[in-house]
């Protein structure tokens, strides 16, 4: 075993993954080599012959066979109906040993647990939410799970670390030639930032739609030059279930206090000025922080340059009030954002690579001034866990956490001191999802902790009268209330790896014994 730069023991090589590159620092690893080659497609005499009668026919034309890697995207979130229909066909065809590279898996895809048990799925990489994470923690997968951020997934595909054989894209609107958008049709989900990369690099791309329109579909998010086959089915998704997470501002007084303090951190950071940029997650506290920032922008006459990431209706309101000039959207978190993308010229769709891939000539995440994020655990070295719960079970994807924490000038974690009776700040997190050197401020209801690496920010916040507390004192406060939590007991079998956005390994996921 090797020790990486944050002190985590990492295997030198792991069966089913290969040679492991230890994490050396958030900005330390310089990429080498070239992007993965892309197969030259065959030009067709007629574009209309792309339209096929069924998913089964499309998979057969794609040459599906045992051991292939299939990718899916998560824009329909818990309302997705496409992946299950694809797996119905896969079971019928007797295909086994598949590798999956979804941008995220949601609870509606719990059928994967049985397909893992049957040997149909042997590996998953990307993000997971819900019951599939429990199956991974229990050691059900034959090959290790690879947890990747949104930007890290794009990097892996583009670098050839995660070659995709067949990309299946749930397309809210498509024409018979394969032009796709997410803003039209009965299953409109908004931006299609994640499958844009899959469409570029996968050997075969299948668009599955319930809204087939005349050529050309407009607007065009993914052009037909990237799409091999088109299938029309009855229904690809449940629109109301694209609403994901806690998409309402919290009413909890403690969390509102935390959100107000986070907004004060932004105000006094030294970067709150005309042209600033901002991203907030979809959690209730993050949305409340955005609401407080909105009031400060109005009061101080400040206009932001852009809001980014997954876009909510709250950011749409700020765009339409003139508080931001632009929204840059990889996925639309609610139906208000979906409608805005279709009608607002300042609401722009962007690919996941443009958003967050470190190994490009520039990404939006690196241009952020502020990001407000959550956590399931934080340790006294400022390392953050968003991947597993306090009991060590895998339940959440990394999303854009790594990417925006590393890219933003000021990354802010909002968290109560206790969740239930469990302290949120500990000596050592069970898993590291984002390294401490990329986390600037922890905001709790009992005070804020500033990373000692950020001396100028600390001084600015002191001048602003913010209640700065040593992070070890915050930990003691929590332990004085609820006691010190017992260490989580994990098994010895490695069931997964947490990959940093540059392809190095941050941490190891061990089996959780029941």
Coordinates of N, CA and C in Angstrom, one line a residue, residues 376-377 385 387-396 419 422-424 426 429-430 485-490 512:
X376 N -21.4 15.5 4.4 CA -21.9 14.6 5.4 C -21.0 14.4 6.6
X377 N -19.7 14.8 6.4 CA -18.7 14.9 7.4 C -17.6 15.8 7.0
X385 N -16.4 14.8 3.3 CA -17.0 13.6 2.8 C -18.4 13.9 2.4
X387 N -19.8 11.4 0.1 CA -20.0 10.2 -0.6 C -20.7 9.2 0.3
X388 N -20.3 9.1 1.6 CA -20.9 8.1 2.5 C -21.6 8.8 3.6
X389 N -22.5 8.1 4.3 CA -23.1 8.6 5.5 C -22.2 8.3 6.7
X390 N -22.6 8.8 7.9 CA -21.8 8.6 9.1 C -21.6 7.1 9.4
X391 N -22.5 6.2 8.9 CA -22.3 4.8 9.2 C -21.4 4.1 8.2
X392 N -20.8 4.9 7.2 CA -19.9 4.3 6.3 C -20.5 3.8 5.0
X393 N -21.8 3.8 4.9 CA -22.5 3.3 3.7 C -22.6 4.3 2.6
X394 N -22.3 3.9 1.4 CA -22.3 4.8 0.2 C -23.7 5.2 -0.1
X395 N -24.0 6.4 -0.2 CA -25.3 6.9 -0.5 C -25.4 8.1 -1.4
X396 N -24.3 8.7 -1.7 CA -24.4 9.9 -2.5 C -23.3 10.0 -3.6
X419 N -25.9 16.6 13.2 CA -27.0 16.1 12.4 C -27.7 15.0 13.2
X422 N -25.4 13.3 15.8 CA -24.0 12.9 15.3 C -23.2 14.2 14.9
X423 N -22.0 14.4 15.5 CA -21.2 15.5 15.2 C -20.8 15.5 13.7
X424 N -20.8 16.7 13.1 CA -20.5 16.8 11.7 C -19.0 17.0 11.5
X426 N -15.3 15.9 12.7 CA -14.6 14.8 13.3 C -13.1 14.8 13.1
X429 N -12.5 11.9 8.5 CA -13.7 11.5 7.8 C -13.6 10.1 7.3
X430 N -14.7 9.4 7.2 CA -14.7 8.0 6.8 C -14.2 7.9 5.3
X485 N -18.3 10.4 18.7 CA -18.8 9.2 18.1 C -17.8 8.1 18.0
X486 N -18.3 6.8 18.1 CA -17.5 5.7 18.0 C -17.0 5.5 16.6
X487 N -15.8 5.0 16.4 CA -15.3 4.8 15.0 C -16.2 3.9 14.2
X488 N -16.3 4.1 12.9 CA -17.2 3.2 12.1 C -16.3 2.0 11.8
X489 N -16.9 0.8 12.0 CA -16.3 -0.4 11.7 C -16.5 -0.8 10.2
X490 N -15.4 -0.9 9.5 CA -15.5 -1.3 8.1 C -14.8 -2.7 7.9
X512 N -18.8 -2.5 3.8 CA -19.4 -2.2 5.1 C -20.1 -3.5 5.6

